[in-house]
Coordinates of C-alpha atoms and ligand atoms in Angstrom, one line a residue:
M1 CA -118.8 72.4 -17.3
A2 CA -118.6 72.2 -13.5
S3 CA -115.2 71.9 -12.0
N4 CA -113.8 68.7 -10.6
V5 CA -115.8 66.3 -12.7
A6 CA -114.3 63.2 -14.3
L7 CA -114.3 63.9 -18.0
D8 CA -116.1 61.6 -20.5
I9 CA -113.0 61.0 -22.6
T10 CA -114.8 58.9 -25.2
S11 CA -117.1 61.7 -25.9
I12 CA -114.4 64.3 -25.8
R13 CA -112.3 62.4 -28.3
K14 CA -115.2 62.7 -30.8
D15 CA -114.5 66.5 -30.8
F16 CA -111.1 65.8 -32.3
P17 CA -111.5 64.3 -35.8
I18 CA -107.7 63.8 -36.3
L19 CA -107.5 61.3 -33.5
H20 CA -109.6 58.7 -35.4
Q21 CA -107.2 57.4 -37.9
Q22 CA -104.7 54.6 -38.5
V23 CA -101.0 55.2 -38.8
N24 CA -99.0 52.4 -40.2
G25 CA -102.0 50.1 -39.7
K26 CA -102.4 51.0 -36.1
P27 CA -104.7 53.4 -34.4
L28 CA -102.9 56.7 -34.0
I29 CA -101.7 57.5 -30.5
Y30 CA -100.8 61.1 -30.3
F31 CA -98.3 61.9 -27.5
D32 CA -96.7 65.0 -29.0
N33 CA -99.0 67.5 -27.4
A34 CA -96.2 69.7 -26.0
A35 CA -95.0 70.3 -29.6
T36 CA -98.5 71.1 -30.8
S37 CA -102.0 70.1 -29.7
Q38 CA -104.8 68.7 -31.8
K39 CA -107.8 70.9 -32.7
P40 CA -111.5 70.3 -31.8
N41 CA -114.3 70.7 -34.3
E42 CA -115.3 74.0 -32.7
V43 CA -111.9 75.5 -33.8
I44 CA -111.9 73.9 -37.3
D45 CA -115.6 75.0 -37.8
A46 CA -114.9 78.6 -36.6
I47 CA -112.1 78.9 -39.2
S48 CA -114.1 77.4 -42.1
D49 CA -117.1 79.4 -41.1
Y50 CA -115.0 82.6 -41.5
Y51 CA -113.9 81.6 -45.0
N52 CA -117.3 80.3 -46.0
R53 CA -119.4 83.2 -44.7
Y54 CA -117.6 86.4 -43.9
N55 CA -114.0 86.4 -45.1
S56 CA -113.0 90.1 -45.2
N57 CA -110.3 92.4 -44.0
I58 CA -111.0 93.8 -40.5
H59 CA -111.3 97.3 -39.0
R60 CA -112.5 100.4 -40.8
G61 CA -114.6 98.4 -43.2
A62 CA -118.0 100.0 -44.0
H63 CA -119.4 96.8 -45.4
H64 CA -121.2 93.9 -43.9
L65 CA -118.5 91.2 -44.2
A66 CA -115.9 93.5 -42.7
Q67 CA -118.1 94.2 -39.8
L68 CA -118.7 90.5 -39.2
A69 CA -115.0 89.7 -39.4
T70 CA -114.1 92.6 -37.1
E71 CA -116.7 91.6 -34.5
A72 CA -115.5 88.0 -34.5
Y73 CA -111.8 88.9 -34.2
E74 CA -112.5 91.4 -31.4
D75 CA -114.8 89.0 -29.7
A76 CA -111.9 86.5 -29.7
R77 CA -109.7 89.1 -28.0
Q78 CA -112.4 89.7 -25.4
T79 CA -112.7 86.0 -24.7
I80 CA -109.0 85.6 -24.2
A81 CA -108.8 88.8 -22.1
S82 CA -111.6 87.6 -19.8
H83 CA -110.1 84.2 -19.6
I84 CA -106.8 85.5 -18.1
N85 CA -108.4 88.4 -16.3
A86 CA -106.8 91.1 -18.5
N87 CA -108.4 94.0 -20.3
V88 CA -108.6 93.9 -24.1
R89 CA -106.0 96.6 -24.5
E90 CA -103.5 94.3 -22.9
I91 CA -104.1 91.4 -25.4
N92 CA -101.8 91.8 -28.4
F93 CA -102.2 89.2 -31.1
V94 CA -98.8 88.0 -32.2
R95 CA -97.6 84.9 -34.1
G96 CA -96.8 82.9 -31.0
T97 CA -94.6 82.8 -27.9
T98 CA -91.4 83.4 -29.9
E99 CA -92.8 86.6 -31.4
A100 CA -94.1 87.7 -28.0
I101 CA -90.6 87.4 -26.5
N102 CA -88.9 89.1 -29.4
L103 CA -91.4 91.9 -29.2
V104 CA -90.7 92.6 -25.6
A105 CA -86.9 92.2 -26.1
S106 CA -87.0 94.7 -29.0
T107 CA -89.2 97.3 -27.4
Y108 CA -89.2 97.2 -23.6
G109 CA -85.8 95.6 -23.6
R110 CA -84.1 98.1 -25.9
Q111 CA -85.7 101.0 -24.0
H112 CA -84.7 99.9 -20.5
V113 CA -81.7 97.6 -20.6
K114 CA -78.3 99.5 -20.5
A115 CA -74.7 98.5 -20.4
G116 CA -73.9 96.8 -17.1
D117 CA -77.5 95.7 -16.5
N118 CA -78.5 92.0 -16.4
I119 CA -81.3 89.8 -17.5
I120 CA -82.1 86.5 -15.7
I121 CA -83.4 83.3 -17.3
S122 CA -83.1 79.7 -16.3
E123 CA -80.9 76.9 -17.6
M124 CA -84.0 75.0 -18.9
E125 CA -85.5 77.7 -21.1
H126 CA -86.6 77.0 -24.7
H127 CA -84.3 78.6 -27.3
S128 CA -87.1 81.2 -27.9
N129 CA -86.6 82.3 -24.3
I130 CA -82.8 82.5 -24.6
V131 CA -81.8 83.8 -27.9
P132 CA -83.8 87.1 -28.0
W133 CA -82.4 88.0 -24.6
Q134 CA -78.9 87.0 -25.7
M135 CA -79.2 89.3 -28.7
L136 CA -80.4 92.1 -26.6
C137 CA -77.6 91.7 -24.1
E138 CA -75.0 91.7 -26.9
Q139 CA -76.5 94.9 -28.4
K140 CA -76.6 96.6 -25.0
G141 CA -73.5 95.3 -23.3
A142 CA -75.7 93.7 -20.6
T143 CA -75.2 90.2 -19.1
L144 CA -77.4 87.2 -19.3
R145 CA -77.5 85.5 -16.0
V146 CA -78.7 81.9 -15.9
I147 CA -80.4 80.2 -12.9
P148 CA -79.0 76.7 -12.5
I149 CA -81.3 73.7 -12.0
N150 CA -80.9 70.6 -9.8
D151 CA -80.8 67.0 -10.9
T152 CA -84.5 66.5 -10.7
G153 CA -85.0 69.5 -13.1
E154 CA -86.1 72.2 -10.7
I155 CA -84.8 75.7 -10.5
I156 CA -82.5 76.3 -7.5
L157 CA -84.3 79.2 -5.9
E158 CA -81.4 80.2 -3.6
K159 CA -79.2 80.6 -6.7
Y160 CA -81.8 82.8 -8.3
L161 CA -81.8 85.1 -5.3
E162 CA -78.0 85.3 -5.5
L163 CA -78.3 86.4 -9.2
L164 CA -80.9 89.0 -8.6
D165 CA -79.7 92.5 -7.9
E166 CA -80.4 96.2 -8.5
K167 CA -79.0 95.8 -12.1
T168 CA -81.5 93.1 -13.0
K169 CA -83.9 94.7 -15.4
L170 CA -85.8 91.6 -16.6
V171 CA -86.5 88.1 -15.5
S172 CA -87.9 85.7 -18.2
I173 CA -88.9 82.3 -17.2
A174 CA -91.2 79.5 -18.5
Y175 CA -94.1 78.7 -16.3
I176 CA -93.7 75.1 -17.3
S177 CA -90.8 73.5 -19.1
N178 CA -91.5 71.9 -22.5
A179 CA -88.6 69.5 -22.2
L180 CA -89.1 68.1 -18.7
G181 CA -92.6 69.3 -17.7
T182 CA -91.3 71.0 -14.5
E183 CA -93.7 73.7 -13.1
H184 CA -91.6 76.5 -11.8
P185 CA -92.5 78.5 -8.7
V186 CA -93.4 81.5 -10.8
R187 CA -95.2 83.4 -8.0
E188 CA -92.1 83.4 -5.9
I189 CA -89.9 84.3 -8.9
I190 CA -92.1 87.2 -9.7
R191 CA -92.3 88.5 -6.2
H192 CA -88.5 88.5 -5.7
A193 CA -88.0 90.1 -9.1
H194 CA -90.4 92.9 -8.2
N195 CA -88.7 93.5 -4.9
K196 CA -85.6 94.4 -6.9
G197 CA -87.5 96.5 -9.4
A198 CA -87.2 94.0 -12.3
V199 CA -90.1 93.2 -14.6
V200 CA -91.0 89.5 -15.3
F201 CA -91.9 87.9 -18.6
I202 CA -93.7 84.5 -18.2
D203 CA -93.3 82.1 -21.1
G204 CA -96.7 80.5 -20.9
A205 CA -96.3 78.3 -24.0
Q206 CA -96.7 75.1 -21.9
A207 CA -99.0 76.5 -19.3
I208 CA -102.0 78.2 -20.9
Q209 CA -103.4 74.8 -22.0
H210 CA -103.0 73.2 -18.6
K211 CA -103.6 75.9 -16.0
Q212 CA -106.2 78.6 -15.3
I213 CA -103.9 81.7 -15.4
D214 CA -105.1 84.9 -13.9
V215 CA -102.5 87.6 -14.8
R216 CA -103.6 90.0 -12.0
E217 CA -103.3 87.3 -9.3
L218 CA -100.0 86.1 -10.8
D219 CA -98.8 89.7 -11.1
C220 CA -96.6 88.9 -14.1
D221 CA -95.7 92.0 -16.2
F222 CA -95.8 90.1 -19.5
L223 CA -97.1 86.7 -20.6
G224 CA -96.7 85.1 -23.9
F225 CA -98.3 82.0 -25.4
S226 CA -99.0 80.2 -28.7
G227 CA -102.4 79.3 -29.9
H228 CA -101.3 76.0 -31.5
K229 CA -100.4 74.5 -28.2
A230 CA -103.8 75.4 -26.7
F231 CA -106.0 73.6 -29.3
G232 CA -106.0 76.7 -31.5
P233 CA -104.5 77.5 -34.9
T234 CA -100.8 77.9 -35.7
G235 CA -99.4 81.3 -36.5
I236 CA -101.4 83.1 -33.8
G237 CA -100.6 83.7 -30.1
V238 CA -100.8 86.4 -27.5
L239 CA -98.6 88.8 -25.8
Y240 CA -100.2 90.1 -22.6
G241 CA -98.6 93.1 -21.0
K242 CA -99.6 95.3 -18.1
E243 CA -101.3 98.3 -19.7
Q244 CA -99.0 101.0 -18.3
L245 CA -96.0 99.1 -19.5
L246 CA -97.4 98.6 -23.0
T247 CA -98.4 102.2 -23.2
A248 CA -94.9 103.4 -22.5
M249 CA -93.3 101.0 -24.9
P250 CA -92.3 102.0 -28.5
P251 CA -94.0 100.1 -31.3
Y252 CA -92.4 96.9 -32.6
M253 CA -93.2 96.8 -36.4
G254 CA -94.3 99.8 -38.4
G255 CA -97.0 99.6 -41.0
G256 CA -100.8 99.7 -41.4
E257 CA -103.1 99.4 -38.4
M258 CA -100.5 100.4 -35.8
I259 CA -100.7 104.1 -36.9
K260 CA -103.1 106.9 -36.0
T261 CA -101.9 109.4 -38.6
V262 CA -99.0 109.2 -41.1
S263 CA -97.3 112.2 -42.6
F264 CA -93.8 112.8 -43.8
K265 CA -93.4 115.2 -41.0
G266 CA -94.0 112.3 -38.6
T267 CA -96.3 109.5 -37.7
T268 CA -98.4 109.0 -34.6
Y269 CA -99.2 105.6 -33.3
N270 CA -102.4 103.8 -32.6
D271 CA -103.8 103.0 -29.2
L272 CA -103.4 99.6 -27.6
P273 CA -103.6 96.9 -28.6
Y274 CA -103.3 98.0 -32.3
K275 CA -100.0 99.8 -31.6
F276 CA -98.3 96.3 -31.7
E277 CA -100.4 94.8 -34.5
A278 CA -98.9 96.2 -37.8
G279 CA -100.3 94.9 -41.0
T280 CA -103.3 92.7 -41.8
P281 CA -103.5 90.3 -38.9
H282 CA -104.0 86.5 -38.8
I283 CA -107.8 87.0 -38.8
E284 CA -108.9 83.4 -38.9
G285 CA -106.2 82.6 -36.5
G286 CA -107.5 85.0 -33.9
I287 CA -111.1 83.8 -34.5
G288 CA -109.9 80.2 -34.2
L289 CA -108.0 81.0 -31.0
G290 CA -111.1 82.5 -29.5
A291 CA -113.0 79.3 -30.3
A292 CA -110.2 77.3 -28.6
F293 CA -110.5 79.3 -25.4
R294 CA -114.2 78.8 -25.4
Y295 CA -113.7 75.1 -25.8
M296 CA -111.2 75.0 -22.9
Q297 CA -113.7 76.9 -20.8
K298 CA -116.4 74.4 -21.7
I299 CA -114.3 71.5 -20.6
G300 CA -112.9 73.4 -17.6
L301 CA -109.2 73.9 -17.0
E302 CA -109.4 72.2 -13.6
N303 CA -110.9 69.1 -15.3
I304 CA -108.2 69.2 -18.0
D305 CA -105.5 69.5 -15.4
A306 CA -106.9 66.7 -13.3
Q307 CA -107.2 64.3 -16.3
E308 CA -103.6 65.1 -17.4
Q309 CA -102.2 64.6 -13.9
K310 CA -103.9 61.3 -13.8
L311 CA -102.3 60.3 -17.1
L312 CA -98.9 61.6 -15.9
Q313 CA -99.0 59.7 -12.7
Y314 CA -100.1 56.5 -14.4
A315 CA -97.4 56.7 -17.1
T316 CA -94.7 57.7 -14.6
K317 CA -95.5 54.7 -12.3
K318 CA -95.6 52.3 -15.2
I319 CA -92.5 53.5 -17.1
K320 CA -90.5 53.2 -13.9
E321 CA -91.1 49.5 -14.0
L322 CA -89.0 49.2 -17.1
P323 CA -85.4 48.7 -16.0
E324 CA -84.0 50.0 -19.3
V325 CA -85.7 53.4 -18.9
T326 CA -84.4 56.4 -17.1
L327 CA -86.6 59.4 -16.5
V328 CA -85.2 62.8 -17.1
G329 CA -87.0 65.4 -15.0
T330 CA -88.6 64.2 -11.8
A331 CA -89.6 67.5 -10.3
S332 CA -92.3 67.4 -7.6
K333 CA -94.6 69.6 -9.6
K334 CA -94.9 68.6 -13.2
S335 CA -97.2 68.9 -16.1
S336 CA -98.0 66.0 -18.4
V337 CA -94.6 65.6 -20.0
L338 CA -92.5 62.4 -19.7
S339 CA -89.0 62.7 -20.9
F340 CA -86.9 59.6 -20.8
L341 CA -83.8 57.8 -22.1
V342 CA -83.5 54.1 -23.0
K343 CA -80.1 52.6 -22.1
D344 CA -77.7 53.7 -24.7
I345 CA -80.3 53.7 -27.5
H346 CA -80.5 56.9 -29.5
P347 CA -83.9 58.6 -28.8
Y348 CA -84.5 59.0 -32.6
D349 CA -84.4 55.2 -33.1
I350 CA -87.0 54.8 -30.4
G351 CA -89.2 57.5 -32.1
V352 CA -89.0 55.7 -35.4
L353 CA -89.9 52.3 -34.0
L354 CA -92.8 53.8 -32.1
N355 CA -94.0 55.6 -35.2
E356 CA -94.1 52.2 -37.0
Q357 CA -96.6 51.2 -34.3
G358 CA -98.7 54.3 -34.8
I359 CA -97.4 56.2 -31.8
A360 CA -96.2 59.9 -32.1
I361 CA -93.7 61.1 -29.6
R362 CA -90.9 63.7 -30.0
T363 CA -87.2 63.0 -29.8
G364 CA -84.2 65.3 -29.7
H365 CA -83.2 68.4 -27.7
H366 CA -86.7 69.9 -27.7
C367 CA -85.2 73.4 -28.5
C368 CA -83.4 73.2 -25.1
Q369 CA -79.8 72.6 -26.0
P370 CA -78.4 74.2 -22.8
L371 CA -80.6 72.0 -20.7
M372 CA -79.4 68.9 -22.6
E373 CA -75.8 70.1 -21.9
R374 CA -76.7 70.4 -18.2
F375 CA -77.7 66.7 -18.2
N376 CA -74.8 65.8 -20.5
I377 CA -77.1 64.2 -23.0
E378 CA -77.9 64.9 -26.7
G379 CA -81.7 64.6 -26.3
T380 CA -84.5 62.6 -24.8
C381 CA -87.6 60.8 -25.9
R382 CA -90.6 62.9 -24.9
A383 CA -94.2 61.7 -24.5
S384 CA -96.5 64.5 -23.7
F385 CA -100.2 64.0 -22.9
A386 CA -103.3 66.0 -23.4
F387 CA -106.7 65.5 -21.7
Y388 CA -108.0 63.6 -24.7
N389 CA -105.4 60.8 -24.2
T390 CA -106.2 57.7 -22.2
T391 CA -104.6 55.2 -19.9
E392 CA -105.3 52.5 -22.5
E393 CA -103.1 54.5 -24.9
I394 CA -100.4 54.7 -22.3
D395 CA -100.5 50.9 -22.0
L396 CA -100.2 50.5 -25.7
F397 CA -97.3 52.9 -25.8
L398 CA -95.5 51.0 -23.1
A399 CA -96.0 47.7 -24.8
A400 CA -94.7 49.2 -28.0
L401 CA -91.8 50.7 -26.2
Q402 CA -90.8 47.3 -24.8
R403 CA -91.0 45.8 -28.3
A404 CA -88.8 48.6 -29.6
I405 CA -86.3 48.0 -26.8
K406 CA -86.2 44.3 -27.6
M407 CA -85.5 45.0 -31.2
L408 CA -82.8 47.6 -30.6
G409 CA -81.3 46.0 -27.6
Ligands
LIG1 N1 -91.4 78.4 -25.0 C1 -91.7 77.1 -24.7 C2 -91.7 76.7 -23.3 C3 -92.2 76.3 -25.7 O1 -92.6 75.0 -25.4 C4 -92.2 76.7 -27.1 C5 -92.6 75.8 -28.2 N2 -92.1 74.5 -28.1 C6 -91.9 78.0 -27.3 C7 -91.4 78.8 -26.3 C8 -91.9 78.6 -28.7 O2 -93.3 78.6 -29.1 P1 -93.6 78.9 -30.7 O3 -92.7 78.1 -31.5 O4 -95.0 78.5 -30.8 O5 -93.4 80.4 -30.8

């Protein structure tokens, strides 16, 4: 599809069968896209096609079905590689963002981080981008340094520059925050880290489905993302790494597929990307993820982004008219996440009452407890939009929210 065209949302919604159902007697309004996205028919069909026609284990199979499955799986890798401007050896299939981060912490991290070194993250990271680094720092006697954020939910860049030094081995930062939607200035963060000789992991869990990412242009050293947030299956994701870094890293898990030769005298490891893919992989997951990327390409990331920005601006403007509501996270650059609080009402109660009206939002700490601590709150209500959502749904959501406030107030 050409870029910068207004999307035909009615027709796009037909691609997503799950959207056409009633929940508690009301049409489903799905505003929990930051937790997981819905899947288009292309993805569902690609998975069922694999099981209906060519289910087989991949690689080294002499027979027809194994060849079809291998081709489809490796095609998916190629689709994803081209999409982010990487080469196929740099695309490692993993379970998701969490595994991508743990893989890098356990391999590159263990190899390079020593006592006295430091790793930098931000105050608004997902637990998956905190705990693996914390564990690594504990093992190595290194320090985890945390970039503070301001009241609007933006990283304070000057503080980052103060934290960076020659002992910084790694900076790991989300491109976009799942809790507040803030888009971080990742290019600047990467440039400054490189100036000090540190490598950068970009947590792309909330970015790959909204932005056209070019890893060469971005110059990140690693990028991780999860298929299920990008219209693909659960249990599959990608770790991208610069080839020379991945080549020098030790393997993560041992087992089948990641070996070249095994002998009791010693084992040699397979070439990239198989070195990091021990065991039978999530074959239908990889194939489904390839279909999801082709689907995003068909719609166009620029068009997706434009529609979601329209939804975000519309919802932000309208929700600000409700005196009981306070927005949490008002950064100047945001993706389609609206985090908010309603007076002293517990977010969970709002979530339950909205669910009664067919509306799915997420409530709680969004796996960002340190961020909640920073704002001195327990959690928020979070509505997160995808391009298949509509302004009409936002109107219905706001009307339902007002009813909920009345009932609880
Ligand atoms: N980082 C961010 C920013 C996320 O939003 C998430 C998922 N909520 C993760 C990491 C972890 O992703 P997964 O659970 O798919 O591994």
